[in-house]
Amino acid sequence: MTACPQDEPQQLGRVARKRQRRVNEILRVAAQVLSERGYYNTSLEEIADRLDLAKASLYHYFDSKESLLTTCLGTVAEESITRLTTIASGTGSSPERLRGLIIEQLRIITVEYPELARLFLAHLEWPVTVRERISDWHTRHDAIIKGVIEEGVRSGELGDIDISVVRHNLTGALNFVPFWFHPEGRFSDREAFEAVADSVLLMFGVGAPPTPA
Amino acid sequence: MTACPQDEPQQLGRVARKRQRRVNEILRVAAQVLSERGYYNTSLEEIADRLDLAKASLYHYFDSKESLLTTCLGTVAEESITRLTTIASGTGSSPERLRGLIIEQLRIITVEYPELARLFLAHLEWPVTVRERISDWHTRHDAIIKGVIEEGVRSGELGDIDISVVRHNLTGALNFVPFWFHPEGRFSDREAFEAVADSVLLMFGVGAPPTPA
Amino acid sequence: MTACPQDEPQQLGRVARKRQRRVNEILRVAAQVLSERGYYNTSLEEIADRLDLAKASLYHYFDSKESLLTTCLGTVAEESITRLTTIASGTGSSPERLRGLIIEQLRIITVEYPELARLFLAHLEWPVTVRERISDWHTRHDAIIKGVIEEGVRSGELGDIDISVVRHNLTGALNFVPFWFHPEGRFSDREAFEAVADSVLLMFGVGAPPTPA
Amino acid sequence: MTACPQDEPQQLGRVARKRQRRVNEILRVAAQVLSERGYYNTSLEEIADRLDLAKASLYHYFDSKESLLTTCLGTVAEESITRLTTIASGTGSSPERLRGLIIEQLRIITVEYPELARLFLAHLEWPVTVRERISDWHTRHDAIIKGVIEEGVRSGELGDIDISVVRHNLTGALNFVPFWFHPEGRFSDREAFEAVADSVLLMFGVGAPPTPA
DNA sequence: AATGAATGAGCATTCATTCAT
DNA sequence: GATGAATGAATGCTCATTCAT
């Protein structure tokens, strides 16, 4: 009864695949509404309406509002963690990988899942149970970046900084991006992400400090 | 019927002063509850309960839940804007004033109004009307900092940066502090704030970039 | 917030007394509906309708459907237990008191609270929590009658019987009365109750056994 | 589409026999759940689950929840009526046959269909239609016992009693047995049933009245 | 025969807000 | 000014039932 979010290419029967598709469709719409309205302003009625479905039908796929919305977030979180892990454990110097992580992270939260990203911040409005799961994801997520940073500091590729302070600043700055960045700006996405990355990397002693024009 | 927030030492009658005190008390408690639970988890009932007051009585002081909470936020916002304005228009070099602004801002959101600060971020869960007012405050607030930054860049005291990008990073990093900073840490508040300030100032080309240990 | 059922002549303020009256009125109507429809067929809507009240208003007096309906039963149960206790601890021989208990019990469940009495039997349809409370009442209730019976058996005023078997038969017979007894029958209530009492008392060896006409 | 309950060795095709078996299996499980939970706490989902069947599949065998449960009760009712009829129309004195009826009845409701027996009492929670059918069964059922009693009173083998009162007491006492009797008690089933029978028969003037020890 | 999907109707509960006292 | 009472509107959730496959 618990829904499996991702579109893993499992070897499932025709029915199971169809169900999977339906679940994903629901998740997509739910994510949309969720990101427009926030948790408590999102009613199952609305999600159902947009799907041209009866409210009760949602319960065929999810046990509760909470489980539906948690799954939404979970999908993004896991996807994101997976990708970052790949980059973090890749080749290249610490600063290079850190830069890669930053840019990838920005792509995820601004381009791919612009709606959901900001939800990870709105701690207060979620039910406690969900908040805990969000916390977990944050922890795992942070651990990845933290790993690369520590490595870089140890190897001398990054400056000798107070890791925890700087890392928090990094997180704050990155998570804030979806709040101001709009795809159709003067820069291409890539350029914008690189601008942000180069800016925040200065806090790690990476890159040449900007000097007066 | 609309409530006047601040405790300005206006020349008011005894009754009006008493009312003012009551209003402030309500605001204080409301801020507390709001920050603990978020908007939609905060019921007027609970606020009234903590004040040992009847729910209906709140309507003697505020027109609606929305107006109550708007006033809460407004109080902090105005206070904060006033103080930052003072600092921004003070003497000293741009970097010095910028540093001052950062530290003051941190004090406000982590020490003085730790509860409310994070509410300014939780955009989604607020009614549209409130969101708009928050936007206003943000704009005014940002304008202050932006002013000093632009001045510094023009005068060459700050590096030649993409102001909007860096300023957003600054905002993100600062607003995130209340989420991780806990007063009784290894540093004193002051030390912590300075650590954060020095870190983020690097993005402006201020300070010596950290080098390997 | 928890409602006090009985109409105890407490020294309460005017407001409290008014509230008390309202609560009793609600309980009365709830008991009615409850007895007509059973637990799961009773909707708060219907209770409210009959009171010409909004469904939501019921929540001013009771925390939940369960608490409302539990209080209904509780009222009768406590009343009943009190009265039986008085009789059980009165003067007179065991058989006399036992007879008194039986008749009083019949009056309570058929005349005074005809609606609720049968609900005490319908164990299955109640939520577990309620079932437990019903069990409690049963236990206390039975203990009273049991006490008199044991006393009678010990003193030789009642026959030497298997107390538990006979007592259960007594309970079964009495609780069944509301299902068949209708006030306007050929007998007066009193006569009917005495007829039942004399019949069941035979199981205790009390009274002359009926002989062929 | 209406299901035929009993497992009469009808001359049916293979398919029909298979269907019959399926129906009986469903009835068995349904009876179980119904007796554990009561009507309104029993969902078709649960019955289907225990049968490892889809909820919708139940509708191949029964028109509705109501018809399913009616059939359940009907099975026991008919069986019971058949058996009692046999005993009632057998040989032996009225008191002997009455005693036989009582004991058989007890066996049916406590040993053979312990689950369903109590459901016959829970009048209130049933849909009206069902209640009416239950009433019918009760009437037919009671008529059998009533017949033997009247015969006994007329012939002078039973005391000159108010038949309707005593018969109701009998019914009440017997129907209550499933609520307290647990097979593994100090007595064998047979002994317990006889104890109950002898006790209630005293109300008919049958047996020696118990005297003090 | 079997079932997954879908649904309408119903229900308890919450809560901001109004109003008479 | 204070409050108890009352309420409409909204919402999450359940469940018997239908239907296409």
Tab-separated table of C-alpha atoms in Angstrom, chain B:
chain	number	residue	atom	x	y	z
B	1	MET	CA	-9.466	49.077	16.310
B	2	THR	CA	-6.203	48.514	14.509
B	3	ALA	CA	-3.488	48.154	17.071
B	4	CYS	CA	-0.458	50.343	17.373
B	5	PRO	CA	2.475	48.100	18.010
B	6	GLN	CA	5.460	49.882	19.452
B	7	ASP	CA	5.766	51.092	22.954
B	8	GLU	CA	6.494	54.604	21.882
B	9	PRO	CA	6.190	56.868	24.889
B	10	GLN	CA	3.272	58.648	23.306
B	11	GLN	CA	1.280	61.092	25.275
B	12	LEU	CA	-1.683	58.955	25.871
B	13	GLY	CA	-4.296	58.754	28.558
B	14	ARG	CA	-4.040	56.218	31.326
B	15	VAL	CA	-6.454	53.912	29.513
B	16	ALA	CA	-4.594	54.123	26.252
B	17	ARG	CA	-1.329	53.290	27.985
B	18	LYS	CA	-2.887	50.325	29.660
B	19	ARG	CA	-4.237	49.164	26.345
B	20	GLN	CA	-0.803	49.603	24.827
B	21	ARG	CA	0.741	47.401	27.482
B	22	ARG	CA	-1.887	44.757	26.891
B	23	VAL	CA	-1.259	44.864	23.159
B	24	ASN	CA	2.453	44.424	23.645
B	25	GLU	CA	1.901	41.519	25.949
B	26	ILE	CA	-0.298	39.868	23.405
B	27	LEU	CA	2.238	40.458	20.687
B	28	ARG	CA	4.966	38.940	22.797
B	29	VAL	CA	3.019	35.773	23.454
B	30	ALA	CA	1.763	35.555	19.899
B	31	ALA	CA	5.308	35.828	18.613
B	32	GLN	CA	6.315	33.024	20.899
B	33	VAL	CA	3.597	30.670	19.816
B	34	LEU	CA	3.987	31.584	16.176
B	35	SER	CA	7.654	30.845	16.260
B	36	GLU	CA	7.123	27.557	18.003
B	37	ARG	CA	4.363	26.280	15.821
B	38	GLY	CA	4.242	28.257	12.605
B	39	TYR	CA	1.224	30.043	11.271
B	40	TYR	CA	-1.201	27.256	10.615
B	41	ASN	CA	-0.365	25.336	13.717
B	42	THR	CA	-0.980	28.384	15.828
B	43	SER	CA	-4.555	28.725	16.962
B	44	LEU	CA	-5.904	31.836	18.570
B	45	GLU	CA	-7.142	29.548	21.278
B	46	GLU	CA	-3.597	28.717	22.268
B	47	ILE	CA	-2.450	32.305	22.296
B	48	ALA	CA	-5.453	33.244	24.402
B	49	ASP	CA	-4.833	30.344	26.734
B	50	ARG	CA	-1.270	31.360	27.431
B	51	LEU	CA	-2.467	34.860	28.162
B	52	ASP	CA	-5.182	33.494	30.402
B	53	LEU	CA	-7.641	35.291	28.219
B	54	ALA	CA	-10.688	34.275	26.256
B	55	LYS	CA	-10.231	33.750	22.578
B	56	ALA	CA	-12.919	36.289	21.785
B	57	SER	CA	-11.096	38.912	23.797
B	58	LEU	CA	-8.254	38.975	21.357
B	59	TYR	CA	-10.620	40.600	18.916
B	60	HIS	CA	-10.697	43.657	21.102
B	61	TYR	CA	-7.127	44.292	20.154
B	62	PHE	CA	-6.769	42.836	16.696
B	63	ASP	CA	-9.105	42.591	13.768
B	64	SER	CA	-8.088	39.144	12.772
B	65	LYS	CA	-5.523	36.460	13.167
B	66	GLU	CA	-3.800	37.851	10.150
B	67	SER	CA	-3.575	41.353	11.531
B	68	LEU	CA	-2.234	40.020	14.793
B	69	LEU	CA	0.542	38.171	13.141
B	70	THR	CA	1.275	40.919	10.683
B	71	THR	CA	1.714	43.285	13.560
B	72	CYS	CA	4.052	40.820	15.230
B	73	LEU	CA	6.301	40.705	12.247
B	74	GLY	CA	5.930	44.405	11.643
B	75	THR	CA	7.244	45.211	15.077
B	76	VAL	CA	10.467	43.409	14.493
B	77	ALA	CA	10.763	44.577	10.944
B	78	GLU	CA	10.438	48.259	11.796
B	79	GLU	CA	12.731	47.993	14.778
B	80	SER	CA	15.263	46.198	12.698
B	81	ILE	CA	15.031	48.643	9.820
B	82	THR	CA	15.422	51.586	12.150
B	83	ARG	CA	18.515	50.208	13.754
B	84	LEU	CA	20.160	49.191	10.531
B	85	THR	CA	19.442	52.588	9.060
B	86	THR	CA	21.256	54.208	11.933
B	87	ILE	CA	24.298	52.062	11.402
B	88	ALA	CA	24.258	52.408	7.637
B	89	SER	CA	24.186	56.150	7.799
B	90	GLY	CA	26.892	56.310	10.449
B	91	THR	CA	30.525	57.097	10.019
B	92	GLY	CA	33.301	54.751	9.072
B	93	SER	CA	34.362	53.067	5.867
B	94	SER	CA	31.935	51.001	3.846
B	95	PRO	CA	33.476	47.691	4.916
B	96	GLU	CA	33.316	48.768	8.540
B	97	ARG	CA	29.695	49.754	8.273
B	98	LEU	CA	28.855	46.623	6.333
B	99	ARG	CA	30.449	44.563	9.035
B	100	GLY	CA	28.477	46.481	11.616
B	101	LEU	CA	25.250	45.871	9.751
B	102	ILE	CA	25.909	42.174	9.545
B	103	ILE	CA	26.643	41.834	13.206
B	104	GLU	CA	23.685	43.912	14.258
B	105	GLN	CA	21.418	41.974	11.985
B	106	LEU	CA	22.643	38.740	13.496
B	107	ARG	CA	22.063	40.019	16.975
B	108	ILE	CA	18.526	40.958	16.106
B	109	ILE	CA	17.527	37.707	14.515
B	110	THR	CA	19.322	35.329	16.851
B	111	VAL	CA	19.364	37.001	20.238
B	112	GLU	CA	16.614	39.538	20.397
B	113	TYR	CA	13.896	38.061	18.258
B	114	PRO	CA	15.057	34.544	17.690
B	115	GLU	CA	11.488	33.420	17.369
B	116	LEU	CA	10.350	35.739	14.692
B	117	ALA	CA	13.363	35.767	12.482
B	118	ARG	CA	12.735	32.469	10.877
B	119	LEU	CA	9.178	33.400	10.163
B	120	PHE	CA	10.342	35.890	7.616
B	121	LEU	CA	11.556	33.023	5.525
B	122	ALA	CA	8.572	30.750	5.579
B	123	HIS	CA	6.922	32.443	2.695
B	124	LEU	CA	4.654	29.732	1.526
B	125	GLU	CA	2.600	29.181	4.556
B	126	TRP	CA	1.458	32.757	4.881
B	127	PRO	CA	-1.646	34.300	3.436
B	128	VAL	CA	-0.896	36.299	0.321
B	129	THR	CA	-1.560	39.634	1.952
B	130	VAL	CA	1.019	38.925	4.571
B	131	ARG	CA	3.493	37.699	2.052
B	132	GLU	CA	3.265	40.980	0.270
B	133	ARG	CA	3.978	42.978	3.374
B	134	ILE	CA	6.894	40.732	4.160
B	135	SER	CA	8.161	41.406	0.680
B	136	ASP	CA	7.977	45.095	1.381
B	137	TRP	CA	9.987	44.823	4.516
B	138	HIS	CA	12.541	42.691	2.773
B	139	THR	CA	12.865	45.304	0.080
B	140	ARG	CA	13.338	48.158	2.497
B	141	HIS	CA	15.664	46.072	4.572
B	142	ASP	CA	17.733	44.993	1.630
B	143	ALA	CA	17.891	48.526	0.316
B	144	ILE	CA	19.790	49.596	3.386
B	145	ILE	CA	22.455	46.980	3.025
B	146	LYS	CA	22.462	47.360	-0.705
B	147	GLY	CA	23.176	51.064	-0.295
B	148	VAL	CA	26.277	50.506	1.734
B	149	ILE	CA	27.498	47.827	-0.591
B	150	GLU	CA	27.046	49.930	-3.687
B	151	GLU	CA	28.809	52.772	-2.009
B	152	GLY	CA	31.704	50.503	-1.146
B	153	VAL	CA	31.983	49.087	-4.603
B	154	ARG	CA	31.892	52.509	-6.173
B	155	SER	CA	34.512	53.824	-3.834
B	156	GLY	CA	36.691	50.790	-4.363
B	157	GLU	CA	36.576	49.787	-0.728
B	158	LEU	CA	34.834	46.590	-1.719
B	159	GLY	CA	35.839	44.305	-4.540
B	160	ASP	CA	34.311	44.600	-7.964
B	161	ILE	CA	31.590	42.036	-7.587
B	162	ASP	CA	28.236	41.183	-9.054
B	163	ILE	CA	26.381	42.991	-6.334
B	164	SER	CA	23.077	41.255	-6.683
B	165	VAL	CA	24.541	37.775	-6.552
B	166	VAL	CA	26.751	38.432	-3.587
B	167	ARG	CA	24.106	40.331	-1.730
B	168	HIS	CA	21.708	37.437	-2.104
B	169	ASN	CA	24.335	35.071	-0.827
B	170	LEU	CA	24.837	37.342	2.123
B	171	THR	CA	21.135	37.414	2.882
B	172	GLY	CA	20.829	33.657	2.593
B	173	ALA	CA	23.771	33.010	4.854
B	174	LEU	CA	22.640	35.471	7.503
B	175	ASN	CA	19.030	34.389	7.574
B	176	PHE	CA	20.149	30.842	8.009
B	177	VAL	CA	22.037	31.552	11.200
B	178	PRO	CA	19.037	31.308	13.543
B	179	PHE	CA	18.541	27.769	12.313
B	180	TRP	CA	21.892	26.550	13.564
B	181	PHE	CA	23.176	29.035	16.083
B	182	HIS	CA	22.540	28.257	19.714
B	183	PRO	CA	23.565	30.919	22.237
B	184	GLU	CA	25.366	28.603	24.601
B	185	GLY	CA	27.940	27.332	22.133
B	186	ARG	CA	31.712	27.336	22.466
B	187	PHE	CA	31.883	30.956	21.351
B	188	SER	CA	30.334	33.995	22.883
B	189	ASP	CA	27.590	35.515	20.788
B	190	ARG	CA	29.888	38.320	19.746
B	191	GLU	CA	32.651	35.955	18.658
B	192	ALA	CA	30.246	33.839	16.690
B	193	PHE	CA	28.763	36.824	14.927
B	194	GLU	CA	32.210	38.094	14.029
B	195	ALA	CA	33.192	34.710	12.724
B	196	VAL	CA	30.170	34.682	10.471
B	197	ALA	CA	30.723	38.261	9.423
B	198	ASP	CA	34.369	37.713	8.535
B	199	SER	CA	33.462	34.636	6.591
B	200	VAL	CA	30.771	36.254	4.482
B	201	LEU	CA	32.774	39.436	4.007
B	202	LEU	CA	35.248	37.378	2.041
B	203	MET	CA	32.654	37.287	-0.702
B	204	PHE	CA	33.070	41.041	-0.925
B	205	GLY	CA	36.805	40.903	-1.123
B	206	VAL	CA	37.065	42.131	2.455
B	207	GLY	CA	39.642	40.541	4.712
B	208	ALA	CA	42.538	38.216	4.058
B	209	PRO	CA	41.487	35.005	2.330
B	210	PRO	CA	42.037	31.935	4.513
B	211	THR	CA	45.099	29.920	3.627
B	212	PRO	CA	45.983	26.324	4.510
B	213	ALA	CA	47.118	25.754	8.067
